[in-house]
Short mmCIF file of C-alpha atoms in Angstrom, two decimals:
data_model
loop_
_atom_site.label_atom_id
_atom_site.label_comp_id
_atom_site.label_asym_id
_atom_site.label_seq_id
_atom_site.Cartn_x
_atom_site.Cartn_y
_atom_site.Cartn_z
CA MET A 1 39.60 17.22 1.12
CA ARG A 2 39.51 13.38 1.04
CA THR A 3 39.83 10.88 3.84
CA GLU A 4 42.53 8.20 3.78
CA ALA A 5 39.96 5.43 4.28
CA ALA A 6 36.29 5.08 3.39
CA VAL A 7 33.92 6.64 5.93
CA LYS A 8 31.69 4.10 7.67
CA VAL A 9 28.01 4.98 7.22
CA VAL A 10 25.02 3.07 8.61
CA LEU A 11 21.66 3.50 6.86
CA ALA A 12 18.98 2.54 9.40
CA GLU A 13 15.34 1.90 8.46
CA SER A 14 12.66 0.01 10.38
CA GLY A 15 9.88 -0.46 7.83
CA GLN A 16 7.63 -3.49 8.09
CA ALA A 17 7.26 -3.89 4.31
CA VAL A 18 9.15 -2.97 1.16
CA GLY A 19 8.17 0.44 -0.21
CA GLY A 20 9.51 3.82 -1.22
CA THR A 21 11.71 4.32 1.84
CA GLU A 22 13.49 1.04 1.20
CA ARG A 23 14.04 2.09 -2.41
CA VAL A 24 15.91 5.20 -1.26
CA VAL A 25 18.03 3.10 1.10
CA TRP A 26 18.78 0.73 -1.80
CA GLU A 27 19.89 3.53 -4.10
CA LEU A 28 22.18 5.02 -1.45
CA ALA A 29 23.62 1.66 -0.43
CA THR A 30 24.40 0.62 -4.01
CA ARG A 31 25.33 3.97 -5.58
CA LEU A 32 27.40 5.85 -3.00
CA PRO A 33 31.04 5.66 -4.13
CA ARG A 34 32.73 2.82 -2.26
CA GLU A 35 36.09 4.50 -2.34
CA ARG A 36 34.55 7.20 -0.15
CA PHE A 37 31.87 5.42 1.92
CA ASP A 38 31.78 2.04 3.65
CA VAL A 39 28.00 1.60 3.74
CA ARG A 40 26.13 -0.77 6.07
CA VAL A 41 22.33 -1.17 6.31
CA TRP A 42 20.20 -1.83 9.37
CA LEU A 43 16.75 -3.27 8.68
CA SER A 44 13.85 -4.55 10.73
CA ASP A 45 13.84 -8.25 11.56
CA VAL A 46 10.33 -8.81 10.13
CA PRO A 47 10.10 -11.50 7.39
CA ALA A 48 8.49 -9.09 4.92
CA VAL A 49 11.82 -7.36 4.30
CA ASP A 50 13.83 -10.58 3.94
CA PRO A 51 13.94 -10.33 0.11
CA PHE A 52 15.21 -6.76 0.37
CA ALA A 53 17.92 -7.78 2.84
CA ASP A 54 18.93 -10.67 0.58
CA ALA A 55 19.13 -8.39 -2.46
CA LEU A 56 21.42 -5.98 -0.59
CA ALA A 57 23.62 -8.85 0.56
CA ALA A 58 23.86 -10.07 -3.03
CA ARG A 59 25.31 -6.64 -3.90
CA ASP A 60 27.93 -7.05 -1.14
CA VAL A 61 26.22 -4.55 1.17
CA PRO A 62 26.52 -5.71 4.82
CA VAL A 63 23.07 -5.97 6.43
CA ARG A 64 22.19 -6.20 10.12
CA ARG A 65 18.67 -7.08 11.24
CA VAL A 66 17.73 -4.97 14.26
CA ALA A 67 14.28 -4.91 15.82
CA GLU A 68 12.93 -1.40 16.40
CA VAL A 69 12.83 -0.29 20.02
CA ASP A 70 9.32 1.15 20.29
CA SER A 71 8.79 1.16 24.04
CA ARG A 72 10.69 2.77 26.90
CA TRP A 73 10.22 -0.51 28.79
CA ASP A 74 12.07 -2.55 26.16
CA PHE A 75 15.32 -2.57 28.12
CA ARG A 76 16.68 -5.64 26.32
CA GLY A 77 16.05 -4.05 22.94
CA MET A 78 17.77 -0.84 24.00
CA ILE A 79 20.80 -2.68 25.32
CA ARG A 80 20.96 -4.82 22.18
CA THR A 81 20.87 -1.78 19.88
CA TRP A 82 23.35 0.17 22.05
CA ARG A 83 25.77 -2.76 22.00
CA ALA A 84 25.47 -3.09 18.22
CA LEU A 85 26.36 0.58 17.82
CA ARG A 86 29.23 0.33 20.30
CA ARG A 87 30.61 -2.86 18.78
CA ASP A 88 30.84 -1.49 15.25
CA PRO A 89 30.42 2.29 15.48
CA PRO A 90 29.79 4.21 12.25
CA ALA A 91 31.19 7.66 11.66
CA LEU A 92 27.71 8.67 10.53
CA LEU A 93 24.28 7.21 11.28
CA HIS A 94 21.62 8.04 8.70
CA VAL A 95 18.12 7.25 9.98
CA HIS A 96 15.33 6.95 7.41
CA HIS A 97 11.89 7.35 8.96
CA VAL A 98 9.06 5.52 7.23
CA TRP A 99 6.85 7.33 9.77
CA PRO A 100 7.86 10.24 12.03
CA ALA A 101 7.15 8.30 15.24
CA SER A 102 9.24 5.27 14.21
CA ASP A 103 12.78 4.60 15.49
CA ARG A 104 11.95 6.94 18.36
CA TYR A 105 14.81 5.82 20.64
CA LEU A 106 17.55 5.30 18.06
CA ALA A 107 18.96 8.84 18.21
CA SER A 108 19.35 8.79 22.00
CA LEU A 109 20.87 5.29 21.86
CA ALA A 110 23.34 6.54 19.24
CA ASP A 111 24.23 9.41 21.57
CA ALA A 112 24.80 6.99 24.44
CA ALA A 113 26.98 4.83 22.18
CA GLY A 114 29.15 7.81 21.25
CA ILE A 115 28.08 8.09 17.60
CA GLU A 116 29.21 11.55 16.60
CA HIS A 117 27.21 12.33 13.46
CA LEU A 118 23.48 11.86 12.84
CA VAL A 119 21.45 12.54 9.70
CA VAL A 120 17.66 12.17 9.78
CA THR A 121 15.50 11.80 6.66
CA GLU A 122 11.71 12.07 6.80
CA HIS A 123 9.80 10.27 4.05
CA ILE A 124 6.18 10.92 4.97
CA GLU A 125 3.91 13.25 6.88
CA GLY A 126 2.47 12.09 10.19
CA GLU A 127 1.74 13.22 13.69
CA PRO A 128 3.01 11.60 16.91
CA HIS A 129 0.72 9.55 19.10
CA SER A 130 1.61 11.02 22.47
CA PRO A 131 3.34 14.01 24.14
CA ALA A 132 6.25 11.71 25.02
CA GLN A 133 6.77 10.79 21.35
CA THR A 134 6.60 14.47 20.42
CA ALA A 135 9.32 15.26 22.93
CA LEU A 136 11.52 12.43 21.65
CA LYS A 137 11.06 13.58 18.09
CA ARG A 138 11.91 17.18 18.91
CA GLY A 139 15.03 16.02 20.67
CA GLU A 140 16.07 13.92 17.69
CA LEU A 141 15.57 16.77 15.22
CA ALA A 142 17.51 19.15 17.45
CA ARG A 143 20.31 16.60 17.92
CA ALA A 144 20.67 15.76 14.20
CA ASP A 145 23.57 17.31 12.33
CA ALA A 146 21.33 17.46 9.26
CA VAL A 147 17.65 16.89 8.56
CA THR A 148 16.35 16.14 5.08
CA ALA A 149 12.81 15.68 3.79
CA VAL A 150 11.55 14.24 0.51
CA SER A 151 9.18 17.17 -0.06
CA ALA A 152 8.34 20.63 1.20
CA ALA A 153 5.05 19.22 2.53
CA VAL A 154 6.96 16.79 4.76
CA ALA A 155 9.31 19.56 5.88
CA ASP A 156 6.35 21.78 6.73
CA SER A 157 4.82 18.97 8.80
CA LEU A 158 8.00 18.79 10.88
CA VAL A 159 7.75 22.51 11.56
CA ARG A 160 4.05 22.29 12.36
CA ASP A 161 4.07 19.13 14.49
CA TYR A 162 7.54 19.28 16.10
CA ARG A 163 8.58 22.95 15.91
CA ALA A 164 11.55 22.08 13.74
CA ASP A 165 13.65 24.90 12.33
CA ARG A 166 12.59 25.08 8.67
CA ALA A 167 15.88 26.72 7.71
CA ARG A 168 17.77 23.58 8.78
CA ILE A 169 15.73 21.16 6.66
CA ARG A 170 17.16 20.28 3.26
CA LEU A 171 14.84 18.98 0.53
CA VAL A 172 16.07 15.86 -1.26
CA PRO A 173 13.25 14.42 -3.40
CA ASN A 174 12.98 10.85 -4.61
CA GLY A 175 14.09 9.85 -8.09
CA ALA A 176 13.74 7.36 -10.91
CA ASP A 177 15.91 5.78 -13.57
CA PRO A 178 15.25 6.01 -17.32
CA PRO A 179 13.48 2.82 -18.46
CA PRO A 180 15.65 -0.01 -19.84
CA ALA A 181 15.63 -0.62 -23.58
CA ASP A 182 13.81 -3.98 -23.33
CA GLU A 183 10.92 -2.59 -21.27
CA ALA A 184 8.89 -1.57 -24.33
CA LEU A 185 8.55 -5.19 -25.45
CA ALA A 186 7.37 -6.30 -22.02
CA ALA A 187 4.91 -3.39 -21.97
CA ARG A 188 3.39 -4.44 -25.31
CA ARG A 189 2.94 -7.98 -24.01
CA LEU A 190 1.22 -6.69 -20.89
CA ARG A 191 -1.25 -4.64 -22.92
CA ILE A 192 -2.19 -7.73 -24.89
CA GLU A 193 -2.53 -9.87 -21.74
CA LEU A 194 -4.71 -7.28 -20.03
CA GLY A 195 -6.90 -6.68 -23.08
CA ALA A 196 -6.07 -3.00 -23.56
CA SER A 197 -6.70 -1.29 -26.90
CA LEU A 198 -7.23 2.14 -28.43
CA THR A 199 -10.87 2.08 -27.34
CA ARG A 200 -10.21 0.25 -24.07
CA PRO A 201 -7.42 2.18 -22.30
CA LEU A 202 -5.27 0.65 -19.57
CA TRP A 203 -5.13 2.59 -16.31
CA ALA A 204 -2.51 1.50 -13.78
CA CYS A 205 -2.54 2.01 -10.02
CA VAL A 206 0.68 0.89 -8.32
CA GLY A 207 1.05 0.86 -4.54
CA ARG A 208 0.48 -1.09 -1.37
CA LEU A 209 -3.14 -2.13 -0.90
CA GLU A 210 -3.63 0.00 2.20
CA LYS A 211 -5.98 2.80 3.21
CA GLN A 212 -3.28 5.40 2.51
CA LYS A 213 -3.19 4.60 -1.20
CA GLY A 214 -6.93 5.08 -1.77
CA GLN A 215 -7.68 2.17 -4.10
CA ASP A 216 -11.18 2.01 -2.58
CA VAL A 217 -11.83 5.56 -3.80
CA LEU A 218 -10.60 4.60 -7.26
CA LEU A 219 -12.98 1.63 -7.43
CA ASP A 220 -15.95 3.85 -6.56
CA ALA A 221 -14.86 6.26 -9.31
CA LEU A 222 -14.50 3.41 -11.81
CA ALA A 223 -18.06 2.33 -11.20
CA LEU A 224 -19.19 5.82 -12.17
CA VAL A 225 -17.03 5.78 -15.30
CA ARG A 226 -18.48 2.38 -16.24
CA ASP A 227 -22.00 3.70 -15.73
CA ALA A 228 -21.17 6.45 -18.24
CA GLY A 229 -20.71 3.72 -20.85
CA LEU A 230 -16.91 3.91 -21.16
CA GLU A 231 -14.65 0.91 -21.66
CA PHE A 232 -11.39 0.52 -19.72
CA VAL A 233 -9.22 -1.98 -17.89
CA VAL A 234 -7.49 -1.18 -14.59
CA ALA A 235 -4.46 -2.98 -13.19
CA LEU A 236 -3.91 -2.79 -9.43
CA ALA A 237 -0.32 -3.73 -8.59
CA GLY A 238 0.60 -4.32 -4.96
CA GLU A 239 -0.27 -6.30 -1.87
CA GLY A 240 -1.55 -5.28 1.53
CA THR A 241 -4.10 -5.72 4.27
CA MET A 242 -6.95 -4.32 2.15
CA ARG A 243 -6.72 -6.82 -0.70
CA LYS A 244 -9.64 -8.95 0.41
CA SER A 245 -11.91 -5.97 1.06
CA LEU A 246 -10.96 -4.46 -2.30
CA GLU A 247 -11.73 -7.72 -4.09
CA THR A 248 -15.12 -7.77 -2.33
CA ARG A 249 -15.72 -4.18 -3.41
CA VAL A 250 -14.88 -5.03 -7.04
CA ALA A 251 -17.44 -7.86 -6.98
CA ARG A 252 -20.11 -5.69 -5.34
CA LEU A 253 -19.61 -2.90 -7.87
CA GLY A 254 -19.68 -5.31 -10.81
CA LEU A 255 -16.18 -4.42 -11.97
CA GLY A 256 -14.83 -7.95 -12.18
CA GLU A 257 -14.25 -7.80 -15.95
CA ARG A 258 -12.48 -4.46 -15.74
CA VAL A 259 -10.20 -4.63 -12.68
CA ARG A 260 -7.20 -6.95 -12.43
CA PHE A 261 -5.20 -7.60 -9.24
CA LEU A 262 -1.59 -8.25 -10.25
CA GLY A 263 -0.12 -8.68 -6.76
CA ARG A 264 3.25 -7.28 -5.81
CA LEU A 265 5.56 -6.71 -8.77
CA ASP A 266 9.33 -6.75 -8.28
CA ASP A 267 9.51 -4.13 -11.01
CA ALA A 268 6.41 -2.17 -12.00
CA GLY A 269 8.21 -0.38 -14.83
CA ALA A 270 6.69 -2.46 -17.62
CA LEU A 271 3.18 -1.91 -16.25
CA LEU A 272 3.72 1.84 -16.03
CA ALA A 273 5.09 1.87 -19.58
CA ALA A 274 2.13 -0.20 -20.80
CA SER A 275 -0.49 2.09 -19.28
CA ASP A 276 -2.34 4.89 -21.00
CA LEU A 277 -2.74 6.66 -17.66
CA VAL A 278 -1.39 6.18 -14.12
CA VAL A 279 -3.80 6.87 -11.26
CA MET A 280 -2.70 7.69 -7.70
CA PRO A 281 -5.76 8.28 -5.45
CA SER A 282 -3.74 8.53 -2.21
CA ARG A 283 -5.12 9.94 1.02
CA TRP A 284 -1.65 11.11 2.11
CA GLU A 285 1.88 10.90 0.74
CA GLY A 286 5.44 12.10 1.19
CA GLN A 287 6.74 12.13 -2.37
CA PRO A 288 5.83 8.83 -4.05
CA ILE A 289 8.48 7.21 -6.21
CA VAL A 290 5.82 5.71 -8.50
CA LEU A 291 4.84 9.24 -9.51
CA VAL A 292 8.36 10.02 -10.76
CA GLU A 293 8.72 6.58 -12.37
CA ALA A 294 5.50 7.09 -14.32
CA MET A 295 6.56 10.56 -15.47
CA MET A 296 10.01 9.26 -16.44
CA ARG A 297 8.21 6.91 -18.84
CA GLY A 298 6.21 9.72 -20.37
CA ARG A 299 2.95 8.70 -18.76
CA ALA A 300 0.29 11.18 -17.73
CA VAL A 301 -0.76 10.91 -14.08
CA VAL A 302 -4.03 11.60 -12.27
CA ALA A 303 -3.24 11.99 -8.57
CA SER A 304 -4.59 13.32 -5.31
CA ALA A 305 -3.34 16.79 -4.41
CA VAL A 306 -1.71 15.61 -1.16
CA GLY A 307 1.77 15.73 0.36
CA GLY A 308 4.57 16.36 -2.10
CA ILE A 309 2.62 15.31 -5.21
CA PRO A 310 1.76 18.90 -6.29
CA GLU A 311 5.46 19.80 -5.96
CA VAL A 312 6.25 17.35 -8.76
CA LEU A 313 3.06 17.25 -10.85
CA GLU A 314 1.63 20.58 -12.02
CA ASP A 315 -2.09 20.39 -12.68
CA ASP A 316 -2.99 20.49 -16.39
CA VAL A 317 0.69 20.38 -17.31
CA HIS A 318 1.92 16.89 -16.37
CA GLY A 319 -1.51 15.42 -15.57
CA ARG A 320 -4.40 16.23 -13.30
CA LEU A 321 -4.67 16.83 -9.56
CA VAL A 322 -7.88 15.88 -7.76
CA PRO A 323 -9.09 16.22 -4.17
CA PRO A 324 -8.40 13.11 -2.05
CA THR A 325 -11.35 10.75 -1.35
CA ASP A 326 -13.59 12.49 -3.91
CA ALA A 327 -14.70 9.64 -6.17
CA PRO A 328 -17.12 11.73 -8.31
CA VAL A 329 -14.40 14.27 -9.21
CA LEU A 330 -11.92 11.50 -9.96
CA ALA A 331 -14.52 9.82 -12.17
CA ARG A 332 -15.16 13.03 -14.13
CA VAL A 333 -11.43 13.53 -14.75
CA LEU A 334 -10.96 9.92 -15.89
CA ALA A 335 -13.97 10.15 -18.18
CA ASP A 336 -12.72 13.41 -19.68
CA LEU A 337 -9.24 12.03 -20.34
CA HIS A 338 -10.78 8.87 -21.84
CA HIS A 339 -11.84 11.06 -24.77
CA ARG A 340 -8.67 13.18 -24.90
CA GLY A 341 -5.82 11.02 -26.11
CA ASP A 342 -4.03 14.08 -27.49
CA LEU A 343 -4.13 15.80 -24.09
CA VAL A 344 -2.95 12.65 -22.30
CA ALA A 345 0.01 12.42 -24.68
CA ARG A 346 0.89 16.07 -24.10
CA TYR A 347 0.83 15.56 -20.33
CA GLY A 348 3.09 12.56 -20.72
CA ARG A 349 5.68 14.42 -22.79
CA ALA A 350 5.80 17.29 -20.32
CA GLY A 351 6.11 14.93 -17.37
CA GLY A 352 8.89 12.98 -19.05
CA ALA A 353 10.91 16.14 -19.62
CA ARG A 354 10.40 17.25 -16.02
CA ALA A 355 11.44 13.91 -14.55
CA ALA A 356 14.53 13.58 -16.73
CA GLN A 357 15.70 17.05 -15.75
CA ASP A 358 14.97 17.13 -12.03
CA TYR A 359 14.33 13.63 -10.64
CA THR A 360 17.06 11.09 -11.34
CA TRP A 361 18.62 8.77 -8.77
CA THR A 362 22.06 10.02 -9.75
CA ARG A 363 21.00 13.52 -8.75
CA VAL A 364 19.43 12.27 -5.50
CA VAL A 365 22.53 10.36 -4.39
CA GLN A 366 24.76 13.33 -5.19
CA GLN A 367 22.59 15.50 -2.96
CA TYR A 368 22.86 13.06 -0.06
CA GLU A 369 26.61 12.82 -0.63
CA ALA A 370 26.79 16.62 -0.32
CA VAL A 371 24.89 16.40 2.99
CA TYR A 372 27.35 13.79 4.27
CA ASP A 373 30.31 15.94 3.23
CA GLU A 374 28.89 18.93 5.05
CA VAL A 375 28.18 16.94 8.22
CA LEU A 376 31.56 15.22 8.21
CA GLY A 377 33.47 18.39 7.37
CA LEU A 378 34.91 16.88 4.20
CA ALA A 379 34.03 19.91 2.07
CA SER A 380 32.66 23.42 2.42
CA PHE A 381 29.05 23.79 1.39
CA ALA A 382 26.43 26.49 1.64
CA PRO A 383 22.70 26.26 0.82
CA ALA A 384 21.91 27.60 -2.61
CA PRO A 385 19.77 30.73 -2.27
CA HIS A 386 17.57 29.89 -5.23
CA GLY A 387 18.56 26.31 -6.06
CA ARG A 388 16.13 23.49 -6.72
CA HIS A 389 15.32 20.89 -4.06
CA GLY A 390 17.66 22.22 -1.38
CA GLN A 391 20.82 21.58 -3.36
CA ALA A 392 24.11 22.92 -2.04
CA VAL A 393 26.63 25.11 -3.78
CA ARG A 394 30.32 24.33 -3.36
CA ARG A 395 32.46 27.21 -2.09
#
């Protein structure tokens, strides 16, 4: 069954910086078939997401900047959001939570504005800060026509923290695109610029410079690897509130000749392709896109066994899993792989095959489109009894 006109869909996300959640919104906004869906995007009004909003507008995706209502006393904000929904009502509102307690009033405001269909996607684990937030979250999850999560770990956190019905939660993981043909040349240039060689491997760590991503743990591990007499160069790509403290830590540990801060990269693909190993020492995660992007490029990954990472990366198959915040264990793994180029290459090949088969953006968008069809009654779908990632089977 097809509709006569495109279905109006609003993708709402209130992140304060550009990260993995915004990437999912981008892929949906630019890849959903326009003959079927008239997609609009709601973003926070903070300056940090201005470039993202501009990029969407350049792709002819309408963008509205809406401040998050994060207090029950923000009557003006509630009225403003309610009016925006009433003025231009979507057939379906798809809320992307960068944190479970964010956008806490949007579902009830959508109800008050008469929005019929609501889809909620959770991108990361996290507990509420108060009983009132817990109650709001439970109400939102119960009200939603569909709930999706980027990993089983995130889905389990919704069951644990909010008593969500696990049977209602569909898993739609993040994805990655195959690297462009010209990326290899840029990668070779980066290796030369960073001083990497066969005896001096390049290890890349890509992510916001925040406590969550664990770059401080990595630096402590690197000092131990250096003390073992091994050569390496590490590229930290990203910006965040911890940059100054991390730079101080590098100086204190005497790693200044081995650690490079590259700042935020619009596209980290060339760095991932240039690296001999990608390191992700996160304290917590949903399902990081960088992980899939690294695997798509055939790069072995050393990552913390947190969140949805073990659902994508099998230990000693696609790379190595380590306990979070354990610098000595991370150092031992890095030192071992420093001597095992053959093993690193094998991990990379296995990871590349896994990513190409199971984690493409085309596949991700098709899964969300199936969710929309089910919610809107445009097709008949049933959960696959043994399918991967919560896919649906057409009846």
